[in-house]
């Protein structure tokens, strides 16, 4: 049985059977507002009961963790087949609420420094399972809504392209999130980037770069052997040419590995011609990777070098490390 967000509006009409025609839209809207069938008090009782049966939730909460600052929530969900994923909600003082969604249970990319990569791949998520993460997080958010969605949770979105793109369209058309507020992150799946470039909705693209020469990148991000930097930069160029959207490079700073002056110079040489923005984040600890993140002074120095080379860079605050909810820490185990 499909999860409730894997049913199309037409399939919902079929489930509703003899109900008046306006019902399917009404139920559709309620579902996307995060209401459970038994909370749809504008429906007859018998219909509510039937929907609870016919539209089972795709995600069941296993553990909900909130960080000490109270601004980051992580959910561990169990899917219908028992596979597990995580979703993170981040609330900002500005009022912005960002949800970080998973696109796969596990990940096959095997990046050495990432907890999801260390755990391996379980299965692809459906578009409905991705959308349901946003709906549920939105319902739990302080504002009762979500303003931004980043495809930066477990998994490689562009290795699950059809579901990822279907989810983007659903978030845009059914949840009313503008493409400007959606960001797809990739480790560098070149054919996926080229496909994104050809799509009509202009989402933001983040590329998890971490190394700007093939020798180092091959060792950190195995898919670089298939799509080396020359091909990756060509794809980024195609994407930048197709959409007037911000391209960003993610760079997890690792002590003595990719935080040297030469690394900053190589990165600047790739970022500047593309006008890419760089997000710097000191590496978060994961069980399978022992080298530590760059200490704060080194992070600043790296940023200053990029700045001097004419590249905009932001140092991102690590949120939710105390609940293993920060970048690269999602492993879908019960955690701390
Ligand atoms: N597979 C996609 C989506 C995941 S996004 C991608 O790689 O872009 C998760 C981000 O966290 C990526 O930029 C990833 O490289 C980064 N990351 C992984 N492990 C990390 C760690 N230990 N510390 C900081 N960032 C990490």
mmCIF file of N, CA and C in Angstrom, residues 174-258:
data_model
loop_
_atom_site.group_PDB
_atom_site.id
_atom_site.type_symbol
_atom_site.label_atom_id
_atom_site.label_comp_id
_atom_site.label_asym_id
_atom_site.label_seq_id
_atom_site.Cartn_x
_atom_site.Cartn_y
_atom_site.Cartn_z
ATOM 1 N N UNK A 174 2.294 21.931 -4.518
ATOM 2 C CA UNK A 174 1.302 21.572 -3.495
ATOM 3 C C UNK A 174 1.556 22.232 -2.142
ATOM 4 N N UNK A 175 2.821 22.510 -1.845
ATOM 5 C CA UNK A 175 3.105 23.173 -0.564
ATOM 6 C C UNK A 175 3.412 24.653 -0.755
ATOM 7 N N UNK A 176 3.492 25.094 -1.990
ATOM 8 C CA UNK A 176 3.670 26.518 -2.252
ATOM 9 C C UNK A 176 5.048 27.062 -1.913
ATOM 10 N N UNK A 177 6.056 26.187 -1.891
ATOM 11 C CA UNK A 177 7.423 26.671 -1.632
ATOM 12 C C UNK A 177 8.051 27.082 -2.951
ATOM 13 N N UNK A 178 8.582 28.281 -3.010
ATOM 14 C CA UNK A 178 9.142 28.710 -4.290
ATOM 15 C C UNK A 178 10.482 28.021 -4.523
ATOM 16 N N UNK A 179 10.810 27.806 -5.787
ATOM 17 C CA UNK A 179 12.042 27.094 -6.136
ATOM 18 C C UNK A 179 13.252 27.790 -5.532
ATOM 19 N N UNK A 180 13.150 29.086 -5.391
ATOM 20 C CA UNK A 180 14.221 29.878 -4.784
ATOM 21 C C UNK A 180 14.534 29.410 -3.357
ATOM 22 N N UNK A 181 13.562 28.783 -2.726
ATOM 23 C CA UNK A 181 13.748 28.345 -1.343
ATOM 24 C C UNK A 181 14.054 26.856 -1.229
ATOM 25 N N UNK A 182 14.369 26.241 -2.371
ATOM 26 C CA UNK A 182 14.702 24.815 -2.381
ATOM 27 C C UNK A 182 16.145 24.649 -2.840
ATOM 28 N N UNK A 183 16.910 23.837 -2.131
ATOM 29 C CA UNK A 183 18.314 23.629 -2.510
ATOM 30 C C UNK A 183 18.608 22.140 -2.604
ATOM 31 N N UNK A 184 19.079 21.730 -3.772
ATOM 32 C CA UNK A 184 19.495 20.337 -3.957
ATOM 33 C C UNK A 184 21.012 20.284 -3.808
ATOM 34 N N UNK A 185 21.480 19.347 -3.002
ATOM 35 C CA UNK A 185 22.915 19.212 -2.770
ATOM 36 C C UNK A 185 23.400 17.911 -3.391
ATOM 37 N N UNK A 186 24.549 17.964 -4.021
ATOM 38 C CA UNK A 186 25.083 16.745 -4.641
ATOM 39 C C UNK A 186 26.571 16.605 -4.390
ATOM 40 N N UNK A 187 27.000 15.361 -4.338
ATOM 41 C CA UNK A 187 28.412 15.067 -4.185
ATOM 42 C C UNK A 187 29.138 15.231 -5.531
ATOM 43 N N UNK A 188 28.337 15.389 -6.611
ATOM 44 C CA UNK A 188 28.951 15.606 -7.921
ATOM 45 C C UNK A 188 28.533 14.578 -8.955
ATOM 46 N N UNK A 189 27.246 14.225 -8.958
ATOM 47 C CA UNK A 189 26.724 13.285 -9.957
ATOM 48 C C UNK A 189 26.442 14.089 -11.227
ATOM 49 N N UNK A 190 27.402 14.069 -12.126
ATOM 50 C CA UNK A 190 27.387 14.977 -13.276
ATOM 51 C C UNK A 190 26.119 14.859 -14.135
ATOM 52 N N UNK A 191 25.674 13.636 -14.511
ATOM 53 C CA UNK A 191 24.468 13.580 -15.352
ATOM 54 C C UNK A 191 23.259 14.204 -14.651
ATOM 55 N N UNK A 192 23.189 14.063 -13.335
ATOM 56 C CA UNK A 192 22.087 14.658 -12.571
ATOM 57 C C UNK A 192 22.148 16.179 -12.601
ATOM 58 N N UNK A 193 23.343 16.731 -12.516
ATOM 59 C CA UNK A 193 23.481 18.197 -12.563
ATOM 60 C C UNK A 193 23.019 18.711 -13.932
ATOM 61 N N UNK A 194 23.387 17.959 -14.979
ATOM 62 C CA UNK A 194 22.987 18.389 -16.327
ATOM 63 C C UNK A 194 21.471 18.303 -16.494
ATOM 64 N N UNK A 195 20.868 17.274 -15.873
ATOM 65 C CA UNK A 195 19.406 17.172 -15.924
ATOM 66 C C UNK A 195 18.761 18.342 -15.193
ATOM 67 N N UNK A 196 19.318 18.661 -14.018
ATOM 68 C CA UNK A 196 18.797 19.796 -13.241
ATOM 69 C C UNK A 196 18.848 21.071 -14.063
ATOM 70 N N UNK A 197 19.939 21.203 -14.816
ATOM 71 C CA UNK A 197 20.124 22.418 -15.612
ATOM 72 C C UNK A 197 19.012 22.553 -16.649
ATOM 73 N N UNK A 198 18.464 21.406 -17.070
ATOM 74 C CA UNK A 198 17.441 21.445 -18.117
ATOM 75 C C UNK A 198 16.022 21.580 -17.553
ATOM 76 N N UNK A 199 15.871 21.534 -16.229
ATOM 77 C CA UNK A 199 14.528 21.626 -15.641
ATOM 78 C C UNK A 199 14.031 23.075 -15.667
ATOM 79 N N UNK A 200 12.719 23.196 -15.616
ATOM 80 C CA UNK A 200 12.143 24.532 -15.673
ATOM 81 C C UNK A 200 12.223 25.253 -14.318
ATOM 82 N N UNK A 201 11.971 24.512 -13.232
ATOM 83 C CA UNK A 201 12.007 25.174 -11.917
ATOM 84 C C UNK A 201 13.452 25.410 -11.499
ATOM 85 N N UNK A 202 13.825 26.645 -11.241
ATOM 86 C CA UNK A 202 15.222 26.942 -10.922
ATOM 87 C C UNK A 202 15.523 26.814 -9.429
ATOM 88 N N UNK A 203 15.821 25.605 -8.982
ATOM 89 C CA UNK A 203 16.198 25.408 -7.580
ATOM 90 C C UNK A 203 17.656 25.829 -7.393
ATOM 91 N N UNK A 204 18.082 25.961 -6.153
ATOM 92 C CA UNK A 204 19.503 26.237 -5.885
ATOM 93 C C UNK A 204 20.286 24.933 -5.917
ATOM 94 N N UNK A 205 21.548 25.046 -6.286
ATOM 95 C CA UNK A 205 22.408 23.860 -6.341
ATOM 96 C C UNK A 205 23.603 24.043 -5.412
ATOM 97 N N UNK A 206 23.826 23.037 -4.572
ATOM 98 C CA UNK A 206 25.024 23.024 -3.728
ATOM 99 C C UNK A 206 25.854 21.817 -4.149
ATOM 100 N N UNK A 207 27.138 22.019 -4.339
ATOM 101 C CA UNK A 207 28.017 20.913 -4.702
ATOM 102 C C UNK A 207 28.986 20.677 -3.548
ATOM 103 N N UNK A 208 29.002 19.461 -3.049
ATOM 104 C CA UNK A 208 29.887 19.118 -1.929
ATOM 105 C C UNK A 208 31.273 18.855 -2.486
ATOM 106 N N UNK A 209 32.086 19.893 -2.502
ATOM 107 C CA UNK A 209 33.361 19.816 -3.217
ATOM 108 C C UNK A 209 34.472 19.226 -2.338
ATOM 109 N N UNK A 210 34.795 19.898 -1.260
ATOM 110 C CA UNK A 210 35.739 19.434 -0.224
ATOM 111 C C UNK A 210 37.196 19.310 -0.657
ATOM 112 N N UNK A 211 37.431 19.192 -1.949
ATOM 113 C CA UNK A 211 38.814 19.128 -2.442
ATOM 114 C C UNK A 211 38.793 19.670 -3.856
ATOM 115 N N UNK A 212 39.838 20.394 -4.221
ATOM 116 C CA UNK A 212 39.853 21.041 -5.527
ATOM 117 C C UNK A 212 40.973 20.510 -6.417
ATOM 118 N N UNK A 213 41.528 19.337 -6.059
ATOM 119 C CA UNK A 213 42.379 18.625 -7.020
ATOM 120 C C UNK A 213 41.964 17.155 -6.990
ATOM 121 N N UNK A 214 42.103 16.483 -8.128
ATOM 122 C CA UNK A 214 41.552 15.130 -8.258
ATOM 123 C C UNK A 214 42.203 14.121 -7.314
ATOM 124 N N UNK A 215 43.483 14.301 -7.049
ATOM 125 C CA UNK A 215 44.157 13.310 -6.207
ATOM 126 C C UNK A 215 43.526 13.291 -4.809
ATOM 127 N N UNK A 216 43.368 14.497 -4.223
ATOM 128 C CA UNK A 216 42.766 14.567 -2.888
ATOM 129 C C UNK A 216 41.283 14.198 -2.936
ATOM 130 N N UNK A 217 40.578 14.681 -3.963
ATOM 131 C CA UNK A 217 39.131 14.436 -4.012
ATOM 132 C C UNK A 217 38.836 12.956 -4.230
ATOM 133 N N UNK A 218 39.672 12.284 -5.049
ATOM 134 C CA UNK A 218 39.494 10.836 -5.246
ATOM 135 C C UNK A 218 39.509 10.109 -3.903
ATOM 136 N N UNK A 219 40.351 10.582 -2.982
ATOM 137 C CA UNK A 219 40.499 9.867 -1.713
ATOM 138 C C UNK A 219 39.355 10.173 -0.747
ATOM 139 N N UNK A 220 38.677 11.300 -0.936
ATOM 140 C CA UNK A 220 37.624 11.683 0.014
ATOM 141 C C UNK A 220 36.236 11.316 -0.488
ATOM 142 N N UNK A 221 36.054 11.455 -1.806
ATOM 143 C CA UNK A 221 34.732 11.340 -2.423
ATOM 144 C C UNK A 221 34.881 10.372 -3.598
ATOM 145 N N UNK A 222 34.635 9.081 -3.387
ATOM 146 C CA UNK A 222 34.945 8.084 -4.413
ATOM 147 C C UNK A 222 34.346 8.370 -5.792
ATOM 148 N N UNK A 223 33.178 9.020 -5.840
ATOM 149 C CA UNK A 223 32.565 9.229 -7.155
ATOM 150 C C UNK A 223 33.387 10.177 -8.018
ATOM 151 N N UNK A 224 34.365 10.847 -7.412
ATOM 152 C CA UNK A 224 35.238 11.724 -8.195
ATOM 153 C C UNK A 224 36.038 10.942 -9.233
ATOM 154 N N UNK A 225 36.230 9.638 -8.974
ATOM 155 C CA UNK A 225 36.970 8.841 -9.964
ATOM 156 C C UNK A 225 36.139 8.678 -11.225
ATOM 157 N N UNK A 226 34.816 8.637 -11.050
ATOM 158 C CA UNK A 226 33.946 8.510 -12.228
ATOM 159 C C UNK A 226 33.731 9.873 -12.894
ATOM 160 N N UNK A 227 33.508 10.910 -12.070
ATOM 161 C CA UNK A 227 33.265 12.256 -12.597
ATOM 162 C C UNK A 227 34.295 13.204 -12.010
ATOM 163 N N UNK A 228 35.498 13.228 -12.588
ATOM 164 C CA UNK A 228 36.561 14.069 -12.044
ATOM 165 C C UNK A 228 36.229 15.562 -12.165
ATOM 166 N N UNK A 229 37.074 16.374 -11.538
ATOM 167 C CA UNK A 229 36.769 17.801 -11.402
ATOM 168 C C UNK A 229 36.523 18.506 -12.737
ATOM 169 N N UNK A 230 37.235 18.100 -13.778
ATOM 170 C CA UNK A 230 37.026 18.789 -15.055
ATOM 171 C C UNK A 230 35.572 18.623 -15.516
ATOM 172 N N UNK A 231 35.059 17.387 -15.432
ATOM 173 C CA UNK A 231 33.670 17.146 -15.840
ATOM 174 C C UNK A 231 32.691 17.829 -14.884
ATOM 175 N N UNK A 232 33.032 17.792 -13.598
ATOM 176 C CA UNK A 232 32.141 18.399 -12.600
ATOM 177 C C UNK A 232 32.040 19.910 -12.827
ATOM 178 N N UNK A 233 33.168 20.552 -13.096
ATOM 179 C CA UNK A 233 33.139 22.005 -13.307
ATOM 180 C C UNK A 233 32.412 22.372 -14.600
ATOM 181 N N UNK A 234 32.550 21.501 -15.620
ATOM 182 C CA UNK A 234 31.793 21.744 -16.856
ATOM 183 C C UNK A 234 30.290 21.682 -16.593
ATOM 184 N N UNK A 235 29.888 20.713 -15.761
ATOM 185 C CA UNK A 235 28.461 20.584 -15.441
ATOM 186 C C UNK A 235 27.996 21.798 -14.624
ATOM 187 N N UNK A 236 28.828 22.250 -13.692
ATOM 188 C CA UNK A 236 28.473 23.431 -12.890
ATOM 189 C C UNK A 236 28.321 24.651 -13.798
ATOM 190 N N UNK A 237 29.203 24.724 -14.776
ATOM 191 C CA UNK A 237 29.143 25.825 -15.737
ATOM 192 C C UNK A 237 27.823 25.781 -16.509
ATOM 193 N N UNK A 238 27.439 24.580 -16.934
ATOM 194 C CA UNK A 238 26.181 24.429 -17.680
ATOM 195 C C UNK A 238 25.003 24.815 -16.797
ATOM 196 N N UNK A 239 25.072 24.409 -15.549
ATOM 197 C CA UNK A 239 23.981 24.739 -14.628
ATOM 198 C C UNK A 239 23.900 26.249 -14.413
ATOM 199 N N UNK A 240 25.071 26.860 -14.192
ATOM 200 C CA UNK A 240 25.100 28.303 -13.936
ATOM 201 C C UNK A 240 24.586 29.069 -15.154
ATOM 202 N N UNK A 241 24.882 28.538 -16.342
ATOM 203 C CA UNK A 241 24.449 29.233 -17.552
ATOM 204 C C UNK A 241 22.942 29.110 -17.743
ATOM 205 N N UNK A 242 22.358 28.032 -17.213
ATOM 206 C CA UNK A 242 20.940 27.788 -17.492
ATOM 207 C C UNK A 242 20.021 28.512 -16.513
ATOM 208 N N UNK A 243 20.475 28.729 -15.294
ATOM 209 C CA UNK A 243 19.599 29.318 -14.287
ATOM 210 C C UNK A 243 20.333 30.437 -13.577
ATOM 211 N N UNK A 244 19.616 31.482 -13.365
ATOM 212 C CA UNK A 244 20.221 32.595 -12.664
ATOM 213 C C UNK A 244 20.094 32.372 -11.157
ATOM 214 N N UNK A 245 20.723 31.300 -10.690
ATOM 215 C CA UNK A 245 20.581 30.897 -9.297
ATOM 216 C C UNK A 245 21.949 30.754 -8.667
ATOM 217 N N UNK A 246 21.953 30.837 -7.340
ATOM 218 C CA UNK A 246 23.232 30.760 -6.660
ATOM 219 C C UNK A 246 23.776 29.331 -6.675
ATOM 220 N N UNK A 247 25.028 29.213 -7.094
ATOM 221 C CA UNK A 247 25.743 27.940 -7.025
ATOM 222 C C UNK A 247 26.622 28.013 -5.793
ATOM 223 N N UNK A 248 26.567 26.996 -4.954
ATOM 224 C CA UNK A 248 27.500 27.036 -3.831
ATOM 225 C C UNK A 248 28.314 25.763 -3.759
ATOM 226 N N UNK A 249 29.501 25.922 -3.232
ATOM 227 C CA UNK A 249 30.394 24.796 -2.971
ATOM 228 C C UNK A 249 30.447 24.586 -1.469
ATOM 229 N N UNK A 250 30.237 23.342 -1.051
ATOM 230 C CA UNK A 250 30.350 23.005 0.367
ATOM 231 C C UNK A 250 31.769 22.502 0.613
ATOM 232 N N UNK A 251 32.329 22.920 1.721
ATOM 233 C CA UNK A 251 33.723 22.548 2.013
ATOM 234 C C UNK A 251 33.825 22.264 3.507
ATOM 235 N N UNK A 252 33.918 20.991 3.858
ATOM 236 C CA UNK A 252 34.091 20.610 5.272
ATOM 237 C C UNK A 252 35.590 20.678 5.574
ATOM 238 N N UNK A 253 35.978 21.586 6.427
ATOM 239 C CA UNK A 253 37.404 21.802 6.691
ATOM 240 C C UNK A 253 37.954 20.737 7.630
ATOM 241 N N UNK A 254 38.975 20.021 7.137
ATOM 242 C CA UNK A 254 39.557 18.913 7.893
ATOM 243 C C UNK A 254 41.010 19.254 8.201
ATOM 244 N N UNK A 255 41.340 19.150 9.461
ATOM 245 C CA UNK A 255 42.651 19.563 9.958
ATOM 246 C C UNK A 255 43.799 18.918 9.171
ATOM 247 N N UNK A 256 44.595 19.746 8.505
ATOM 248 C CA UNK A 256 45.777 19.247 7.807
ATOM 249 C C UNK A 256 45.476 18.510 6.512
ATOM 250 N N UNK A 257 44.195 18.351 6.154
ATOM 251 C CA UNK A 257 43.839 17.601 4.941
ATOM 252 C C UNK A 257 43.474 18.541 3.794
ATOM 253 N N UNK A 258 42.526 19.446 4.045
ATOM 254 C CA UNK A 258 42.087 20.343 2.958
ATOM 255 C C UNK A 258 41.974 21.785 3.446
#
